[in-house]
Coordinates of C-alpha atoms in Angstrom, one line a residue:
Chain A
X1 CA 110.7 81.1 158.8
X2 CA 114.4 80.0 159.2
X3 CA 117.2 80.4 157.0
X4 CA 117.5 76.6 156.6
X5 CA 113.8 76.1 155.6
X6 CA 113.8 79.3 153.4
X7 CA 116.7 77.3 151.7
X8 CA 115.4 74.7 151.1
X9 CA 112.2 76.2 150.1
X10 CA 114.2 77.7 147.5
X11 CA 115.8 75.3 145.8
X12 CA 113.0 73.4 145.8
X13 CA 110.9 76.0 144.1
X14 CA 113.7 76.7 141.5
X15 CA 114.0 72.7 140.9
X16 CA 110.3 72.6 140.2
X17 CA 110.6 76.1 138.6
X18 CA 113.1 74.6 136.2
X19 CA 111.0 72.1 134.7
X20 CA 108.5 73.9 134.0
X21 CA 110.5 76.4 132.2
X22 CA 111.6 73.7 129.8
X23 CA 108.3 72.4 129.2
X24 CA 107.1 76.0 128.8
X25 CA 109.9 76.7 126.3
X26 CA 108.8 74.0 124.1
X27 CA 104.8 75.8 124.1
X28 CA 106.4 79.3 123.7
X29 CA 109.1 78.1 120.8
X30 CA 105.9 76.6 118.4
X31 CA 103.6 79.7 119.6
X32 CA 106.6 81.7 118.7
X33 CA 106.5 80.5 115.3
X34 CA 103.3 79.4 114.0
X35 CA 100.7 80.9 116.5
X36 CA 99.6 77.7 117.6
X37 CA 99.3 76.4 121.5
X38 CA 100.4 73.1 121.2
X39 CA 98.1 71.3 123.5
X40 CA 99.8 68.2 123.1
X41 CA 102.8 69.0 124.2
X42 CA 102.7 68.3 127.9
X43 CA 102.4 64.4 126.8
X44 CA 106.0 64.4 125.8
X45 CA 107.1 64.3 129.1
X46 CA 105.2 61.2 129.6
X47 CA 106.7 59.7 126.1
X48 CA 110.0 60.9 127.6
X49 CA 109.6 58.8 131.0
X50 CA 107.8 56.2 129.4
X51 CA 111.0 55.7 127.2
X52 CA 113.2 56.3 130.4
X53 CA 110.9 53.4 132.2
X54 CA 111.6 51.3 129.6
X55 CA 115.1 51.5 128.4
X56 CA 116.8 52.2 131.8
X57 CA 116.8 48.1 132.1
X58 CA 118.0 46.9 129.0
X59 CA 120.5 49.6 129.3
X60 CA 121.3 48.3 132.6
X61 CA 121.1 44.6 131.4
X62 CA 123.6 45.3 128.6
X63 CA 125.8 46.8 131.0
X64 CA 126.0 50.2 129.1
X65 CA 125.6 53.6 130.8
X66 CA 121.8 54.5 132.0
X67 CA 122.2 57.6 131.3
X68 CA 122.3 56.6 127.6
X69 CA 118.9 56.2 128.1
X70 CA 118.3 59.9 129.0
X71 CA 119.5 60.4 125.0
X72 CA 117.2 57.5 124.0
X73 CA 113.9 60.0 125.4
X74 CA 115.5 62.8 124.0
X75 CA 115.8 61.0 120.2
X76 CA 112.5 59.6 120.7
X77 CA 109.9 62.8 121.9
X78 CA 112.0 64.6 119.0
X79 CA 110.7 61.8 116.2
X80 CA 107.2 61.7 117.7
X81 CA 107.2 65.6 118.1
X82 CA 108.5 65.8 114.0
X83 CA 106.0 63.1 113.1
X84 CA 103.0 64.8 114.9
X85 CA 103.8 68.2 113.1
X86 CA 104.0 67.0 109.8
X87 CA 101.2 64.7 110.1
X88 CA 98.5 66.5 112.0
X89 CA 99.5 70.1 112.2
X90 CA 100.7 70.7 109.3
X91 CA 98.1 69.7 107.2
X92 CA 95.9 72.5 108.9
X93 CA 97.9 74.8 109.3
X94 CA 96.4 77.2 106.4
X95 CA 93.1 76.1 108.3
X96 CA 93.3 78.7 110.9
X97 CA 93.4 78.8 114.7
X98 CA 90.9 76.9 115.7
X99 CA 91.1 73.6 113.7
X100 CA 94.9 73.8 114.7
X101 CA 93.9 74.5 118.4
X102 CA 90.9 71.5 118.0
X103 CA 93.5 69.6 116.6
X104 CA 96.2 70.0 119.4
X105 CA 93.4 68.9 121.8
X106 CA 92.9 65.8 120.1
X107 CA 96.7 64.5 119.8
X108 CA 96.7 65.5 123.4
X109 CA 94.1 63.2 124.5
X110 CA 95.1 60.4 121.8
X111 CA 98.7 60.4 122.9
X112 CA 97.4 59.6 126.8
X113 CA 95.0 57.3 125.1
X114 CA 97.1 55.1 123.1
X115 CA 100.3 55.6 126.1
X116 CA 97.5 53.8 128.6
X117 CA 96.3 51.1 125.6
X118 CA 100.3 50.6 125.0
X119 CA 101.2 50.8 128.3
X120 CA 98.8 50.5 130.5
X121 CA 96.9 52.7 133.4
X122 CA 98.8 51.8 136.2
X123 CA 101.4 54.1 137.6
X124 CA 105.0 52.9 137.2
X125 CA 108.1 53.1 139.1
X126 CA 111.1 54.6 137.3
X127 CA 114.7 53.9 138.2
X128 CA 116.4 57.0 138.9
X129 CA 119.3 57.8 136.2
X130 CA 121.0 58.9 139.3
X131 CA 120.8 59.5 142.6
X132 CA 123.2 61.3 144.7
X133 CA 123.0 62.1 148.5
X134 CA 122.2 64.6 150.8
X135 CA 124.9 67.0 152.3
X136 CA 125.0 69.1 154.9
X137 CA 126.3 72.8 153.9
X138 CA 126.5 75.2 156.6
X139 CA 123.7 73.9 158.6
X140 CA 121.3 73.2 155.9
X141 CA 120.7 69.9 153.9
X142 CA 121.0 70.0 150.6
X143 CA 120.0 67.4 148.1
X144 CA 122.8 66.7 145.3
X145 CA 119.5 65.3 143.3
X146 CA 118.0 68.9 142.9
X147 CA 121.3 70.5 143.0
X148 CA 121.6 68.9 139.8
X149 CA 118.3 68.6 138.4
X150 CA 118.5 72.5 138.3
X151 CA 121.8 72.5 136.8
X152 CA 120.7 70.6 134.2
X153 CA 117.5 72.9 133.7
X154 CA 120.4 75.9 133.4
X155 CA 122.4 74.3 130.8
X156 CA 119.9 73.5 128.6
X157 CA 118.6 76.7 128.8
X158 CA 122.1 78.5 128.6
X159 CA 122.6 76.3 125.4
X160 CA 119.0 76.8 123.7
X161 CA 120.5 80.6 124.0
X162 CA 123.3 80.3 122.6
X163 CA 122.0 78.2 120.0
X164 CA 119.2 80.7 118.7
X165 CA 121.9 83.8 119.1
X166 CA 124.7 81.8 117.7
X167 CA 123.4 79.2 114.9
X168 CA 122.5 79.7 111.4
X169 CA 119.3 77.5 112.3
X170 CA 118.6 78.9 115.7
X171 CA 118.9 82.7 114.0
X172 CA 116.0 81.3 111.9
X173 CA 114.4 80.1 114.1
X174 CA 114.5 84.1 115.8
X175 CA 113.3 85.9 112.3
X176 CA 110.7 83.4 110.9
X177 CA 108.4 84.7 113.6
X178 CA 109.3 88.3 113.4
X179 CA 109.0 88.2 109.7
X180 CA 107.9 85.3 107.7
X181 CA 108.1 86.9 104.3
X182 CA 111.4 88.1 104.9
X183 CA 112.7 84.9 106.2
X184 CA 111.6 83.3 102.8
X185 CA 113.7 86.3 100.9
X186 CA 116.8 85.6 102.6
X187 CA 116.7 81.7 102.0
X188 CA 115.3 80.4 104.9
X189 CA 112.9 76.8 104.5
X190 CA 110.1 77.8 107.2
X191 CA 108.5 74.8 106.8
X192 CA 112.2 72.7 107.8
X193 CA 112.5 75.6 110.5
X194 CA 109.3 75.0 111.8
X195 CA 109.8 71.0 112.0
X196 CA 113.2 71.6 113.7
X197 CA 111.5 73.8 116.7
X198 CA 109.0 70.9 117.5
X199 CA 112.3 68.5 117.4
X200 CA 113.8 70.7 120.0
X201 CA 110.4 71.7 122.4
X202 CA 110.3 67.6 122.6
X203 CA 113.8 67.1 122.9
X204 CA 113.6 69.9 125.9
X205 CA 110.7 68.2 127.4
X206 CA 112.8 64.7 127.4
X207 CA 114.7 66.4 129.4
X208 CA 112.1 67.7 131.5
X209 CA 110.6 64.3 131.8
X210 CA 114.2 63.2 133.4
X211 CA 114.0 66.1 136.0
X212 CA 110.6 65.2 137.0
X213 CA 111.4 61.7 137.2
X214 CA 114.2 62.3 139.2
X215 CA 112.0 63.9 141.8
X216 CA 109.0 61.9 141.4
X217 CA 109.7 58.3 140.1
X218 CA 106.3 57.7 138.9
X219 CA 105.2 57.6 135.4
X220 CA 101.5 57.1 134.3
X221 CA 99.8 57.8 130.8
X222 CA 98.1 61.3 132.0
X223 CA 101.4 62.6 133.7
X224 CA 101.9 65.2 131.3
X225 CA 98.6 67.0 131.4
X226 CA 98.5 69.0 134.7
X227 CA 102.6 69.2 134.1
X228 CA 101.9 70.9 130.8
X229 CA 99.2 73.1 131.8
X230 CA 101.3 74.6 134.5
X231 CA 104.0 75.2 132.1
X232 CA 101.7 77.0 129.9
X233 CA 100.4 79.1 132.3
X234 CA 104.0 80.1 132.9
X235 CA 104.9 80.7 129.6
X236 CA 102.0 82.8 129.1
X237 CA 102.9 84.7 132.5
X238 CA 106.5 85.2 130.9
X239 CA 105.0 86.4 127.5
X240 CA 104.1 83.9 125.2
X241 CA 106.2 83.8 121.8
X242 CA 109.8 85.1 124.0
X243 CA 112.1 82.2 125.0
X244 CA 113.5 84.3 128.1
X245 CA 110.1 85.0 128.9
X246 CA 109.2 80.9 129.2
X247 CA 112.1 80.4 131.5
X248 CA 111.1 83.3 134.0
X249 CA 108.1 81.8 133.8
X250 CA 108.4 78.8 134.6
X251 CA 110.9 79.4 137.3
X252 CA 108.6 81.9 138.9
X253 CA 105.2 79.6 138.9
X254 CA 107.7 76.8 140.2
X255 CA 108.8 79.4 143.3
X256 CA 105.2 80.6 143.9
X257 CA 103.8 77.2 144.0
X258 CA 106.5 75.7 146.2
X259 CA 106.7 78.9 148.8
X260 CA 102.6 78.9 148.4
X261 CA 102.6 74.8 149.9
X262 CA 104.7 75.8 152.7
X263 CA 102.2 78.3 154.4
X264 CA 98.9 77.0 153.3
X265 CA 99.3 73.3 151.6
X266 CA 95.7 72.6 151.1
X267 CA 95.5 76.0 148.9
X268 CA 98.2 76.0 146.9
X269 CA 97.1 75.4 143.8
X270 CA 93.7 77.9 144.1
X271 CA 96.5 80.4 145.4
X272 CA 99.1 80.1 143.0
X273 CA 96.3 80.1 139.9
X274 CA 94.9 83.4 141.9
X275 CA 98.3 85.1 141.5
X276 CA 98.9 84.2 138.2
X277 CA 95.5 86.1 137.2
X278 CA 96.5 89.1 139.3
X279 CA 99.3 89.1 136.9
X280 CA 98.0 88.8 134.3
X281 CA 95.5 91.2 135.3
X282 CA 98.1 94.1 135.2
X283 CA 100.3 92.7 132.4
X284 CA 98.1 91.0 129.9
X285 CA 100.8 90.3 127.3
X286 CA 102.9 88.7 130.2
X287 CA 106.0 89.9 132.3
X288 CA 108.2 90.5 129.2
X289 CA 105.4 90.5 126.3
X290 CA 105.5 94.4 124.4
X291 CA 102.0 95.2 124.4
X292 CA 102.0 95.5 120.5
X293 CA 98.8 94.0 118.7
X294 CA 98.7 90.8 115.7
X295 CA 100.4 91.6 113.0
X296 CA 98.5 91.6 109.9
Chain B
X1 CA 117.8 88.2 82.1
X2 CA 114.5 88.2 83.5
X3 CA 111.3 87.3 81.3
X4 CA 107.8 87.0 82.3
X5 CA 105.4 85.5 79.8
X6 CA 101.3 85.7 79.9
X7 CA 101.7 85.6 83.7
X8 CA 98.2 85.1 85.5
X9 CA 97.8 85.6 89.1
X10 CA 94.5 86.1 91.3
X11 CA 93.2 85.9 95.2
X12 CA 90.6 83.8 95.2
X13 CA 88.1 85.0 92.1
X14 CA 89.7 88.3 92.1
X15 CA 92.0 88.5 88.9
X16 CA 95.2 90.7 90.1
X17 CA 97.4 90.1 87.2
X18 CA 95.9 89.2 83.7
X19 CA 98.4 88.0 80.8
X20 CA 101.0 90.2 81.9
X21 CA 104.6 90.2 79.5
X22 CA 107.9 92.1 80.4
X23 CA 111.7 91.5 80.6
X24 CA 114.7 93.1 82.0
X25 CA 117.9 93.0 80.1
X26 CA 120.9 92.2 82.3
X27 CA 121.9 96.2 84.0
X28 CA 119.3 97.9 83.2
X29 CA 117.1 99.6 85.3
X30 CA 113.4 98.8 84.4
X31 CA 110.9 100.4 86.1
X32 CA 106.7 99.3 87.0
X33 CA 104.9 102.0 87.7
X34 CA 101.2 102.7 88.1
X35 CA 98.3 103.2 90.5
X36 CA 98.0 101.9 93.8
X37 CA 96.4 98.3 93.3
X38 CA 97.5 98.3 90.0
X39 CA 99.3 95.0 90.5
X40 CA 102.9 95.9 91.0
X41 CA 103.8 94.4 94.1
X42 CA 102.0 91.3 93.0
X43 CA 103.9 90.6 90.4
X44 CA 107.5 91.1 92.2
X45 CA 105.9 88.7 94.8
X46 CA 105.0 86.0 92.4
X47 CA 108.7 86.3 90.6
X48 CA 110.0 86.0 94.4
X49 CA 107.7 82.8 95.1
X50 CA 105.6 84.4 97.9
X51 CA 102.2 84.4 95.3
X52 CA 101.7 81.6 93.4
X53 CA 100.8 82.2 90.0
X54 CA 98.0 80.4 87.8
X55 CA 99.2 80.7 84.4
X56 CA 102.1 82.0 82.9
X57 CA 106.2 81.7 82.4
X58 CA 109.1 83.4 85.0
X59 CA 112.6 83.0 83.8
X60 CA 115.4 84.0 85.5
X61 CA 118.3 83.2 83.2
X62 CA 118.1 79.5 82.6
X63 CA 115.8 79.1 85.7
X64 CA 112.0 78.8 85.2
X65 CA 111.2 80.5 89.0
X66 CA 107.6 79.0 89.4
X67 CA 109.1 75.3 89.9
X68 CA 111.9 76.9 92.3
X69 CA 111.5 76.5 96.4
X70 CA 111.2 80.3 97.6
X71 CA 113.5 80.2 99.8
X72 CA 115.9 79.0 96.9
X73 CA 115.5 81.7 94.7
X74 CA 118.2 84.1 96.4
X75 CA 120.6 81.4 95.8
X76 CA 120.3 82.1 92.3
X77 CA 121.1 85.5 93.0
X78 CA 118.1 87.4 92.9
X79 CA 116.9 89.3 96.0
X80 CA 113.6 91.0 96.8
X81 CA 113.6 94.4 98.8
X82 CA 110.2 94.1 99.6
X83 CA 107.4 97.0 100.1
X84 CA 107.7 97.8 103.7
X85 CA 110.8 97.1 104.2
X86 CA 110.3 94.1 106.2
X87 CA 113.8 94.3 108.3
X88 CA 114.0 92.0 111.4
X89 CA 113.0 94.8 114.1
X90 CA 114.1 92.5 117.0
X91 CA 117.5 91.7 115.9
X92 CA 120.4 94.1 115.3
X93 CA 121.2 96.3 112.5
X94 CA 124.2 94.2 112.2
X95 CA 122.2 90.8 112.6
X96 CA 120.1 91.6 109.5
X97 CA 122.5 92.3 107.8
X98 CA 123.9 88.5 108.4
X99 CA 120.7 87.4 108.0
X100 CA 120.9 89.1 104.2
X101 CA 124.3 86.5 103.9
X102 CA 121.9 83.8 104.9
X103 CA 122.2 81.4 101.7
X104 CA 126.0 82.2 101.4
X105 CA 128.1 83.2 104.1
X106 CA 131.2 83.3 101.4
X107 CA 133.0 86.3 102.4
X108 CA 130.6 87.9 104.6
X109 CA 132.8 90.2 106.7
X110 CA 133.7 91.9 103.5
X111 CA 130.2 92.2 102.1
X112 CA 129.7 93.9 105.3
X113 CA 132.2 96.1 104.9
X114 CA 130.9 97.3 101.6
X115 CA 127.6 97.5 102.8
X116 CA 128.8 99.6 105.8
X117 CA 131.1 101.8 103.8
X118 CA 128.0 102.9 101.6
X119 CA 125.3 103.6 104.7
X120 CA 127.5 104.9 107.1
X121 CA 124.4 105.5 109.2
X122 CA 124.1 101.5 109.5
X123 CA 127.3 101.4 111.1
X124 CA 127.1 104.0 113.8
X125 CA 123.9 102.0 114.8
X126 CA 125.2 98.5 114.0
X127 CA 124.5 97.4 117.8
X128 CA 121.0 99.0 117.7
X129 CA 117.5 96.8 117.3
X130 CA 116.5 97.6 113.7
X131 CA 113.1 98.2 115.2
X132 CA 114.2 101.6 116.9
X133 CA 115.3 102.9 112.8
X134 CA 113.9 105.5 111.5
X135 CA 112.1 105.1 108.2
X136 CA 114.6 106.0 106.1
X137 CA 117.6 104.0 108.3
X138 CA 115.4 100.9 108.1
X139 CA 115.0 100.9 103.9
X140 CA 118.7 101.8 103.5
X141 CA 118.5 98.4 106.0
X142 CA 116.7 97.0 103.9
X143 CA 118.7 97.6 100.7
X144 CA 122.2 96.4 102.8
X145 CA 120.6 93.1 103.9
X146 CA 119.7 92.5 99.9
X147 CA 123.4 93.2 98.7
X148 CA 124.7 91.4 101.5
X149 CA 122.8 88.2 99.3
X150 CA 125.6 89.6 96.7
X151 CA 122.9 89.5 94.4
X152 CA 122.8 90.0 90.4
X153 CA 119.4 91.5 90.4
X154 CA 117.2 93.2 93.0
X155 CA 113.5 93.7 92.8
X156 CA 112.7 96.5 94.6
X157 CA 109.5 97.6 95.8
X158 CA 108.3 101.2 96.9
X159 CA 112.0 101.7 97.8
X160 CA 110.5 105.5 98.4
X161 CA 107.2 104.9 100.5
X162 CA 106.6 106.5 103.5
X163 CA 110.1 108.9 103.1
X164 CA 110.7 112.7 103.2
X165 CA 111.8 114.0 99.5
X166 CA 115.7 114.6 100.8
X167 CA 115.2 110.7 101.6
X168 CA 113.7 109.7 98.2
X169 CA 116.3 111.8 96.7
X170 CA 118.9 109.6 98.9
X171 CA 117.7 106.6 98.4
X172 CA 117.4 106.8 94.5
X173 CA 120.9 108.2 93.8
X174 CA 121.6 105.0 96.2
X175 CA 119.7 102.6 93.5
X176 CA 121.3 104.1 90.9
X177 CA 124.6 103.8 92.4
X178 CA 124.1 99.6 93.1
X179 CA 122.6 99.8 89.7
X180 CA 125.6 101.0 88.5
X181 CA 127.7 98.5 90.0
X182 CA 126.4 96.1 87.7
X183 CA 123.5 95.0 89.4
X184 CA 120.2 94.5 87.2
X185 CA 117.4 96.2 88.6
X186 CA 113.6 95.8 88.8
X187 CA 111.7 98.7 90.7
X188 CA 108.6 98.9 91.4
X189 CA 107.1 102.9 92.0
X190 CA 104.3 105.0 93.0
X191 CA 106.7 108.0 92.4
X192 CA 106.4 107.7 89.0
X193 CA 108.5 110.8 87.8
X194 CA 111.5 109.6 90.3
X195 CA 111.7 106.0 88.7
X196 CA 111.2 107.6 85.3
X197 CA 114.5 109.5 85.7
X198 CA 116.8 106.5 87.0
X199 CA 115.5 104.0 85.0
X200 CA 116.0 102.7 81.0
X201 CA 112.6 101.3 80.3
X202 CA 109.8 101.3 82.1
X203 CA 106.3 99.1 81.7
X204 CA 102.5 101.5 83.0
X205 CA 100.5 99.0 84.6
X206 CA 96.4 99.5 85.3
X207 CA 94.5 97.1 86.9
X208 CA 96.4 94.0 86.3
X209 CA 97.4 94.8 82.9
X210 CA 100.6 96.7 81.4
X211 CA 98.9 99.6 79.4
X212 CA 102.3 101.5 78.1
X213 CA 105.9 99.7 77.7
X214 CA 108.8 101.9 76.5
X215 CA 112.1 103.8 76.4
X216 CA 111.9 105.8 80.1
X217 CA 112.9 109.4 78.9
X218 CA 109.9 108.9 76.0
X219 CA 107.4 107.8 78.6
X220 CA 108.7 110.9 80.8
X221 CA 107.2 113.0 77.7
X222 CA 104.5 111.0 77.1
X223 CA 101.0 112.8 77.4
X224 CA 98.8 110.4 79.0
X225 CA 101.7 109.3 81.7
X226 CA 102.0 112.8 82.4
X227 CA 98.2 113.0 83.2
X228 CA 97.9 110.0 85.0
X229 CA 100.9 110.0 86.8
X230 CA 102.9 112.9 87.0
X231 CA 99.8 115.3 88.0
X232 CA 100.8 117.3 84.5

């Protein structure tokens, strides 16, 4: 392989590596604190483009910024992600795993349901929020597009650590799933810090949704499942429940898959799914998951 | 200061707390002890919110705690050491302590200083995960994160669980010593004869009920404590 296709290989794989660690931040954040795999959550990324699709023209109409419309997706997943918890989840919550599970499911497949009544099931083009050109560094092209799609994935991910190590909220957000009794002692609202981490998995997927979108323009109403699936797996392969654990993840099944298409394209995705199990195979509880069993 | 009245509390059909009275005078040291399953813990989780009661009246001063938010209830200045411990083993030493400051972050570096003047072990290991603590190192944790709450009362539960005798001796001169600092002090015990000593009055419970109530030193002497709890 050459240097220059190595390269690009490279930061292709982290580019698709970074959104997948966002999305799998969001599924690791809520697991972290509730114990629940929220199976809806891949569909954000398809409320996030859908809202990208359909405010980047009045934004451009008015004359304001498009990018304001990145903060419209953002505002909006994080109102559907607060509604959704408090108005399906939460209700069966003391229910156990598997209604909350069954339940996830089902706002899963009624979120691409009502997205395809709303908006229908034809794929639509988005406008990119920008689009920079290709330079050529040192012999090899480089794409300012995924330059900065992964430096977006880094910054929110630099700033969701910050915020957990640094906050009063994000230090919450850190205890109530290492000790919920405690938490309460101390003064902490779970049930407030548990409707702020959905705010923030959607906001982070929003953002996700931009990245994609950036790469591949196309929105439809099931956009989100195979996204969110893959960044499940890849939070899981991290270590399901630790933040740093999503984003190596995600930015390893992103490298895997991408390095995978370049030697066998037809396989990749059989490949890719076969090494994750290999894995998982030897490390169970995920690359950084302690082996440690449920609390009781 | 603290007054519980015909208090009721049960899991599912099992009745864990039937009708139970007591109060603790502002600094004193009131003690609860009795067998295991005898419904101690309960009832300091039910004063902190974390059970719900059925029936029955907790005051803290003017506050009537069973219409209080749990996570409110430190603001009024009561904290819960609870049985366990329960520190935050993947955070620092010195994070839960901050986490102790939680509802009021009012002159937190100096709490912390007091806190870290009295276990000096806490300090050496401020930088540490509180998971790697020893047992002893993780109640004396435990005990710092409640005062860093600058509390007026603690309710503390089975402070000595689990901790060699030169550590229970520790840890109750430690009690003692906050106690006599002027905070008010529920503690909950399986080492009866230990809690006996420190304490002013102490309730017996059995099986969900409080059998004895009395002056500590007389329940010390009393025949049937000593029998069922002192191994006398």
């Amino acid at each position: 392989m050459t240097f220059s296709l190595f390269f690009q290989s490279l930061i292709n794989g982290l580019n698709q590596g970074a959104i997948y660690a966002l999305i799998a931040l969001g599924y690791t954040m809520v697991y972290g604190i509730i114990r629940m795999i929220n199976f809806a959550h891949g569909d954000f990324i398809m409320i996030g483009a859908y809202t990208m699709f359909y405010t980047i023209p009045l934004m451009a109409n008015a004359g304001m910024p498009v990018w304001l419309s990145v903060l419209a997706a953002i505002i909006v997943c994080s109102v559907v992600g607060v509604v959704v918890e408090v108005i399906a989840y939460k209700p069966v919550r003391q229910a156990g795993s598997m209604s909350a599970l069954i339940t996830a499911l089902a706002m899963s497949l009624f979120l691409e349901n009502l997205a395809m009544v709303l908006f229908g099931a034809k794929p639509q083009n988005v406008q990119k929020i920008f689009d920079l050109p290709t330079i050529n560094f040192l012999g090899v092209a480089l794409p300012l597009n995924v330059i900065l799609t992964i430096l977006i994935g880094v910054i929110m991910m630099a700033g969701l650590q910050i915020f957990i190590k640094k906050t009063k909220i994000g230090k919450a957000m850190r205890s109530v799933p290492q000790d919920r009794d405690a938490s309460i002692l101390v003064g902490i609202n779970v049930n407030r810090v548990i409707t702020i981490t959905f705010a923030i998995g959607s906001a982070l997927a929003a953002v996700a949704a931009l990245m994609y979108c950036t790469k591949y323009p196309r929105v439809t109403n099931d956009m989100g499942s195979m996204m969110g699936l893959k960044a499940f797996i890849a939070a899981v392969l991290g270590g399901i429940g630790i933040i740093p654990g999503a984003m190596l993840g995600g930015i390893l099944v992103g490298l895997i898959e991408i390095f995978v298409k370049l030697f066998a394209p037809g396989w990749y995705e059989a490949i890719t799914y076969a090494i994750l199990i290999v894995i998982l195979l030897v490390k169970p509880s995920g690359i950084l998951g302690k082996n440690v069993g449920e609390k009781v | 200061m603290l007054e519980i009245s015909n208090l009721s509390v049960s899991y599912g059909a099992i009745h864990a707390i039937h009708n139970v009275s007591l109060k603790v005078n502002r600094g004193e040291i009131v003690s609860l002890i009795g067998a295991n399953g005898a419904g101690k813990t309960t009832i300091l989780r039910t004063i902190s919110g974390l059970k719900k009661a059925d029936e029955g009246e907790i005051r803290f001063e003017q506050t009537d705690l069973r219409k209080t938010e749990p996570s409110k209830i430190i603001r009024l200045k009561l904290a819960h050491v609870p049985e366990g411990r329960h520190i935050f083993p993947q955070m620092t030493v010195e994070e839960n302590l901050e986490m102790g400051a939680f509802a009021d972050q009012k002159d937190m570096s100096a709490t912390m200083e007091d806190v870290y003047n009295r276990f000096s072990r806490l300090k050496e290991r401020k930088r540490q995960l509180a998971g790697t603590l020893s047992g002893g190192e993780q109640q004396m944790l435990a005990v710092g994160r409640a005062l860093m709450a600058k509390p007026k009362m603690i309710l503390m539960d089975e402070p000595s669980m689990g901790l060699s005798p030169l550590l229970v001796k520790e840890i109750f001169s430690i009690i003692k010593e906050v106690n006599q600092n002027g905070i008010t002090i529920l503690l909950v015990e399986q080492n009866a004869k230990m809690a006996l000593s420190i304490s002013n009055r102490a309730y017996v419970m059995e099986t969900g009920k409080i059998s004895m109530e009395g002056n500590a030193g007389e329940l010390l002497k009393d025949v049937r404590v000593k029998k069922a709890y002192l191994g006398q």
